[in-house]
PDB file of C-alpha atoms in Angstrom:
ATOM      1  CA  MET A   6      54.336 -34.045-136.038  1.00 92.00           C
ATOM      2  CA  ALA A   7      50.849 -35.501-135.286  1.00 91.00           C
ATOM      3  CA  ALA A   8      52.300 -38.448-133.280  1.00 93.00           C
ATOM      4  CA  VAL A   9      54.189 -36.060-131.214  1.00 92.00           C
ATOM      5  CA  GLY A  10      51.201 -34.005-130.634  1.00 89.00           C
ATOM      6  CA  LEU A  11      48.859 -36.895-129.738  1.00 88.00           C
ATOM      7  CA  ALA A  12      51.725 -38.250-127.419  1.00 88.00           C
ATOM      8  CA  LEU A  13      51.801 -35.003-125.654  1.00 88.00           C
ATOM      9  CA  GLY A  14      48.080 -34.724-125.414  1.00 85.00           C
ATOM     10  CA  LEU A  15      47.951 -38.065-123.900  1.00 82.00           C
ATOM     11  CA  ILE A  16      50.611 -37.299-121.428  1.00 84.00           C
ATOM     12  CA  GLY A  17      49.021 -33.887-120.350  1.00 81.00           C
ATOM     13  CA  PHE A  18      45.375 -34.792-120.395  1.00 77.00           C
ATOM     14  CA  GLY A  19      45.285 -38.694-120.018  1.00 75.00           C
ATOM     15  CA  LEU A  20      42.869 -41.022-122.089  1.00 75.00           C
ATOM     16  CA  ASP A  21      39.833 -39.098-120.743  1.00 69.00           C
ATOM     17  CA  PRO A  22      40.538 -35.262-120.917  1.00 65.00           C
ATOM     18  CA  MET A  23      37.011 -34.652-119.373  1.00 61.00           C
ATOM     19  CA  GLN A  24      37.749 -36.552-116.246  1.00 61.00           C
ATOM     20  CA  ASP A  25      38.161 -34.910-112.986  1.00 57.00           C
ATOM     21  CA  LYS A  26      41.921 -34.995-112.365  1.00 55.00           C
ATOM     22  CA  GLY A  27      41.318 -33.570-108.834  1.00 54.00           C
ATOM     23  CA  MET A  28      43.733 -31.176-106.791  1.00 50.00           C
ATOM     24  CA  GLU A  29      46.304 -32.541-104.697  1.00 52.00           C
ATOM     25  CA  GLY A  30      45.476 -32.266-100.838  1.00 54.00           C
ATOM     26  CA  VAL A  31      41.513 -31.442-101.701  1.00 52.00           C
ATOM     27  CA  ASP A  32      39.108 -33.819-100.410  1.00 65.00           C
ATOM     28  CA  ALA A  33      36.044 -33.394-102.496  1.00 72.00           C
ATOM     29  CA  PHE A  34      33.820 -35.341 -99.923  1.00 77.00           C
ATOM     30  CA  GLN A  35      34.797 -33.082 -97.044  1.00 80.00           C
ATOM     31  CA  GLN A  36      34.287 -29.901 -99.341  1.00 83.00           C
ATOM     32  CA  ASP A  37      30.783 -31.082-100.194  1.00 87.00           C
ATOM     33  CA  ARG A  38      30.073 -31.920 -96.404  1.00 88.00           C
ATOM     34  CA  VAL A  39      31.100 -28.369 -95.338  1.00 90.00           C
ATOM     35  CA  ALA A  40      29.341 -26.564 -98.092  1.00 91.00           C
ATOM     36  CA  LYS A  41      26.075 -28.463 -97.211  1.00 93.00           C
ATOM     37  CA  VAL A  42      26.753 -27.533 -93.367  1.00 92.00           C
ATOM     38  CA  VAL A  43      27.409 -23.874 -94.445  1.00 93.00           C
ATOM     39  CA  ALA A  44      24.488 -23.715 -96.604  1.00 94.00           C
ATOM     40  CA  GLU A  45      22.131 -24.964 -93.689  1.00 94.00           C
ATOM     41  CA  GLY A  46      23.784 -22.367 -91.317  1.00 94.00           C
ATOM     42  CA  GLU A  47      23.172 -19.592 -93.762  1.00 95.00           C
ATOM     43  CA  LYS A  48      19.654 -20.441 -94.074  1.00 96.00           C
ATOM     44  CA  HIS A  49      19.056 -20.358 -90.219  1.00 96.00           C
ATOM     45  CA  LEU A  50      20.833 -17.010 -90.385  1.00 96.00           C
ATOM     46  CA  THR A  51      18.559 -15.629 -92.893  1.00 96.00           C
ATOM     47  CA  ALA A  52      15.585 -16.889 -91.075  1.00 96.00           C
ATOM     48  CA  LEU A  53      16.815 -15.266 -87.982  1.00 96.00           C
ATOM     49  CA  ARG A  54      17.502 -11.912 -89.695  1.00 96.00           C
ATOM     50  CA  GLU A  55      14.048 -11.956 -91.319  1.00 96.00           C
ATOM     51  CA  ALA A  56      12.354 -12.493 -88.003  1.00 96.00           C
ATOM     52  CA  ILE A  57      14.412  -9.831 -86.294  1.00 96.00           C
ATOM     53  CA  ALA A  58      13.514  -7.284 -89.529  1.00 95.00           C
ATOM     54  CA  ARG A  59       9.872  -7.777 -88.827  1.00 94.00           C
ATOM     55  CA  ILE A  60      10.363  -5.867 -85.508  1.00 92.00           C
ATOM     56  CA  ASP A  61      11.887  -2.747 -87.412  1.00 90.00           C
ATOM     57  CA  ASP A  62      14.375  -1.971 -84.448  1.00 91.00           C
ATOM     58  CA  ALA A  63      17.533  -0.721 -86.078  1.00 94.00           C
ATOM     59  CA  ARG A  64      19.696  -1.596 -82.995  1.00 94.00           C
ATOM     60  CA  LEU A  65      18.461  -5.068 -82.574  1.00 95.00           C
ATOM     61  CA  THR A  66      18.891  -5.610 -86.313  1.00 95.00           C
ATOM     62  CA  ALA A  67      22.634  -4.322 -85.956  1.00 95.00           C
ATOM     63  CA  ARG A  68      23.041  -6.647 -82.916  1.00 95.00           C
ATOM     64  CA  THR A  69      21.684  -9.628 -85.059  1.00 96.00           C
ATOM     65  CA  GLU A  70      24.026  -8.607 -87.949  1.00 96.00           C
ATOM     66  CA  ALA A  71      26.932  -8.654 -85.533  1.00 95.00           C
ATOM     67  CA  PHE A  72      26.142 -12.282 -84.303  1.00 95.00           C
ATOM     68  CA  ALA A  73      25.705 -13.225 -87.963  1.00 95.00           C
ATOM     69  CA  ALA A  74      29.074 -11.769 -88.954  1.00 95.00           C
ATOM     70  CA  SER A  75      30.693 -14.089 -86.195  1.00 94.00           C
ATOM     71  CA  ALA A  76      28.932 -17.093 -87.438  1.00 94.00           C
ATOM     72  CA  ARG A  77      30.117 -16.600 -90.950  1.00 95.00           C
ATOM     73  CA  GLY A  78      33.703 -16.102 -89.431  1.00 93.00           C
ATOM     74  CA  LEU A  79      33.441 -19.745 -88.185  1.00 93.00           C
ATOM     75  CA  PHE A  80      32.069 -20.682 -91.525  1.00 93.00           C
ATOM     76  CA  ARG A  81      35.061 -19.247 -93.344  1.00 92.00           C
ATOM     77  CA  ALA A  82      37.434 -20.962 -90.905  1.00 89.00           C
ATOM     78  CA  VAL A  83      35.743 -24.294 -91.330  1.00 89.00           C
ATOM     79  CA  GLU A  84      35.726 -23.809 -95.346  1.00 89.00           C
ATOM     80  CA  ASP A  85      39.537 -23.075 -94.986  1.00 86.00           C
ATOM     81  CA  ASP A  86      40.081 -26.325 -93.006  1.00 83.00           C
ATOM     82  CA  PRO A  87      37.266 -28.681 -93.745  1.00 83.00           C
ATOM     83  CA  GLY A  88      38.963 -31.232 -91.135  1.00 78.00           C
ATOM     84  CA  ASP A  89      37.431 -28.847 -88.537  1.00 79.00           C
ATOM     85  CA  LEU A  90      33.928 -29.535 -89.490  1.00 82.00           C
ATOM     86  CA  THR A  91      33.503 -32.219 -86.745  1.00 82.00           C
ATOM     87  CA  ALA A  92      34.687 -29.645 -83.848  1.00 78.00           C
ATOM     88  CA  ALA A  93      32.528 -26.938 -85.580  1.00 85.00           C
ATOM     89  CA  ARG A  94      29.392 -28.773 -86.633  1.00 86.00           C
ATOM     90  CA  ARG A  95      27.169 -28.294 -83.488  1.00 87.00           C
ATOM     91  CA  TYR A  96      27.676 -24.570 -83.419  1.00 88.00           C
ATOM     92  CA  MET A  97      26.789 -24.430 -87.219  1.00 88.00           C
ATOM     93  CA  THR A  98      23.696 -26.380 -86.993  1.00 88.00           C
ATOM     94  CA  VAL A  99      22.151 -26.846 -83.432  1.00 90.00           C
ATOM     95  CA  TYR A 100      23.293 -23.498 -82.080  1.00 92.00           C
ATOM     96  CA  LEU A 101      22.164 -21.650 -85.296  1.00 94.00           C
ATOM     97  CA  GLN A 102      19.013 -23.373 -85.356  1.00 94.00           C
ATOM     98  CA  GLY A 103      18.342 -22.599 -81.780  1.00 93.00           C
ATOM     99  CA  ALA A 104      19.093 -19.012 -82.448  1.00 94.00           C
ATOM    100  CA  ARG A 105      16.630 -18.884 -85.338  1.00 95.00           C
ATOM    101  CA  ASP A 106      14.005 -20.359 -83.398  1.00 95.00           C
ATOM    102  CA  ALA A 107      14.562 -18.058 -80.262  1.00 95.00           C
ATOM    103  CA  GLY A 108      14.365 -15.084 -82.858  1.00 95.00           C
ATOM    104  CA  VAL A 109      11.160 -16.056 -84.277  1.00 95.00           C
ATOM    105  CA  LYS A 110       9.539 -16.647 -80.913  1.00 95.00           C
ATOM    106  CA  PHE A 111      10.882 -13.319 -79.711  1.00 95.00           C
ATOM    107  CA  ALA A 112       9.685 -11.373 -82.751  1.00 95.00           C
ATOM    108  CA  ASP A 113       6.350 -12.961 -82.197  1.00 94.00           C
ATOM    109  CA  LEU A 114       6.303 -11.886 -78.537  1.00 93.00           C
ATOM    110  CA  TRP A 115       7.656  -8.558 -79.218  1.00 92.00           C
ATOM    111  CA  ALA A 116       5.051  -7.722 -81.916  1.00 89.00           C
ATOM    112  CA  GLY A 117       2.178  -8.722 -79.301  1.00 88.00           C
ATOM    113  CA  ASN A 118       3.481  -7.023 -76.187  1.00 91.00           C
ATOM    114  CA  ARG A 119       7.028  -5.410 -76.349  1.00 89.00           C
ATOM    115  CA  ASP A 120       8.246  -7.115 -73.350  1.00 90.00           C
ATOM    116  CA  GLU A 121      11.476  -5.500 -72.359  1.00 93.00           C
ATOM    117  CA  THR A 122      12.428  -8.618 -70.224  1.00 94.00           C
ATOM    118  CA  ALA A 123      12.283 -10.722 -73.393  1.00 93.00           C
ATOM    119  CA  ARG A 124      14.232  -8.350 -75.324  1.00 94.00           C
ATOM    120  CA  ALA A 125      16.939  -8.301 -72.673  1.00 94.00           C
ATOM    121  CA  ALA A 126      17.070 -12.058 -72.601  1.00 94.00           C
ATOM    122  CA  PHE A 127      17.167 -12.200 -76.336  1.00 94.00           C
ATOM    123  CA  GLU A 128      20.082  -9.623 -76.521  1.00 94.00           C
ATOM    124  CA  SER A 129      21.795 -11.486 -73.872  1.00 93.00           C
ATOM    125  CA  LEU A 130      21.409 -14.733 -75.833  1.00 93.00           C
ATOM    126  CA  LEU A 131      23.045 -13.042 -79.029  1.00 93.00           C
ATOM    127  CA  ASP A 132      25.939 -11.838 -76.839  1.00 93.00           C
ATOM    128  CA  ASP A 133      26.650 -15.482 -75.441  1.00 92.00           C
ATOM    129  CA  LEU A 134      26.143 -16.960 -78.977  1.00 91.00           C
ATOM    130  CA  GLU A 135      28.394 -14.363 -80.444  1.00 93.00           C
ATOM    131  CA  ALA A 136      31.048 -14.921 -77.844  1.00 92.00           C
ATOM    132  CA  ASN A 137      30.759 -18.582 -78.122  1.00 90.00           C
ATOM    133  CA  PHE A 138      31.083 -18.447 -81.958  1.00 90.00           C
ATOM    134  CA  THR A 139      34.189 -16.238 -81.774  1.00 91.00           C
ATOM    135  CA  ALA A 140      35.866 -18.348 -79.205  1.00 90.00           C
ATOM    136  CA  ARG A 141      35.267 -21.471 -81.450  1.00 89.00           C
ATOM    137  CA  THR A 142      36.766 -19.708 -84.452  1.00 88.00           C
ATOM    138  CA  ARG A 143      39.802 -18.784 -82.433  1.00 87.00           C
ATOM    139  CA  ALA A 144      40.285 -22.077 -81.012  1.00 84.00           C
ATOM    140  CA  LEU A 145      39.997 -23.704 -84.764  1.00 82.00           C
ATOM    141  CA  LEU A 146      42.503 -21.125 -86.138  1.00 79.00           C
ATOM    142  CA  GLU A 147      44.856 -21.736 -83.118  1.00 79.00           C
ATOM    143  CA  SER A 148      44.925 -25.377 -83.497  1.00 74.00           C
ATOM    144  CA  GLY A 149      46.030 -24.767 -87.179  1.00 64.00           C
ATOM    145  CA  ARG A 150      48.542 -22.558 -86.028  1.00 62.00           C
ATOM    146  CA  GLU A 151      49.794 -25.097 -83.427  1.00 60.00           C
ATOM    147  CA  GLY A 152      50.049 -27.815 -86.247  1.00 61.00           C
ATOM    148  CA  LEU A 153      52.073 -25.351 -88.144  1.00 63.00           C
ATOM    149  CA  GLU A 154      54.495 -24.521 -85.520  1.00 68.00           C
ATOM    150  CA  ILE A 155      54.957 -28.393 -84.846  1.00 67.00           C
ATOM    151  CA  GLU A 156      55.662 -29.067 -88.602  1.00 69.00           C
ATOM    152  CA  ILE A 157      58.063 -26.182 -88.693  1.00 75.00           C
ATOM    153  CA  GLU A 158      60.022 -27.422 -85.549  1.00 77.00           C
ATOM    154  CA  VAL A 159      60.189 -31.021 -86.868  1.00 73.00           C
ATOM    155  CA  LEU A 160      61.422 -29.619 -90.211  1.00 74.00           C
ATOM    156  CA  ARG A 161      64.110 -27.399 -88.426  1.00 77.00           C
ATOM    157  CA  ASP A 162      65.270 -30.341 -86.303  1.00 77.00           C
ATOM    158  CA  ARG A 163      65.654 -32.603 -89.359  1.00 73.00           C
ATOM    159  CA  LEU A 164      67.484 -29.807 -91.225  1.00 73.00           C
ATOM    160  CA  ALA A 165      69.755 -29.610 -88.362  1.00 77.00           C
ATOM    161  CA  ARG A 166      70.431 -33.206 -88.230  1.00 77.00           C
ATOM    162  CA  ASP A 167      71.401 -33.076 -91.882  1.00 76.00           C
ATOM    163  CA  GLY A 168      73.604 -30.228 -91.201  1.00 75.00           C
ATOM    164  CA  VAL A 169      71.705 -27.865 -93.843  1.00 71.00           C
ATOM    165  CA  ILE A 170      71.097 -25.441 -90.907  1.00 70.00           C
ATOM    166  CA  SER A 171      72.722 -24.851 -87.638  1.00 67.00           C
ATOM    167  CA  ALA A 172      70.921 -26.490 -84.746  1.00 59.00           C
ATOM    168  CA  PRO A 173      68.087 -24.387 -82.893  1.00 58.00           C
ATOM    169  CA  GLY A 174      69.724 -22.267 -80.134  1.00 58.00           C
ATOM    170  CA  SER A 175      73.106 -22.623 -81.416  1.00 53.00           C
ATOM    171  CA  ASP A 176      75.330 -19.480 -81.733  1.00 49.00           C
ATOM    172  CA  LEU A 177      76.271 -19.779 -85.542  1.00 46.00           C
TER     173      LEU A 177
END
């Protein structure tokens, strides 16, 4: 009975039960890259939110939170499909860093002289960034959907050729 237990243990866990067996279809390297970029993006968002919080303006704080939510939507899309990191990296690093820098400079300027022109320009920047982040997220999600539709079509064609299902567009 001990031999059977030993054999089953070796079959189930291998010679080294502590070794990372990995998960099929998950690339640990890509996951780590995404995690680092998302962490960097979150730092930029936190710094932006802290800068705007110094102003103590509820409307601008809410506007900044709305932008942060759209940026996090992009983060989640890339986390779901790490292959999209290359397409979204510029948004998650360069653009967020620019938004953070603009937010800090705006907060400093606003504290000094409450320039309404600068406020309007900053709000316009947030609007543009949010629209671009939302569009990029949508594009990433649609490219995934497009790939799914291609896979489904190829599979249906193959099943139709094998006679498992009727051909697409037939009257059966």
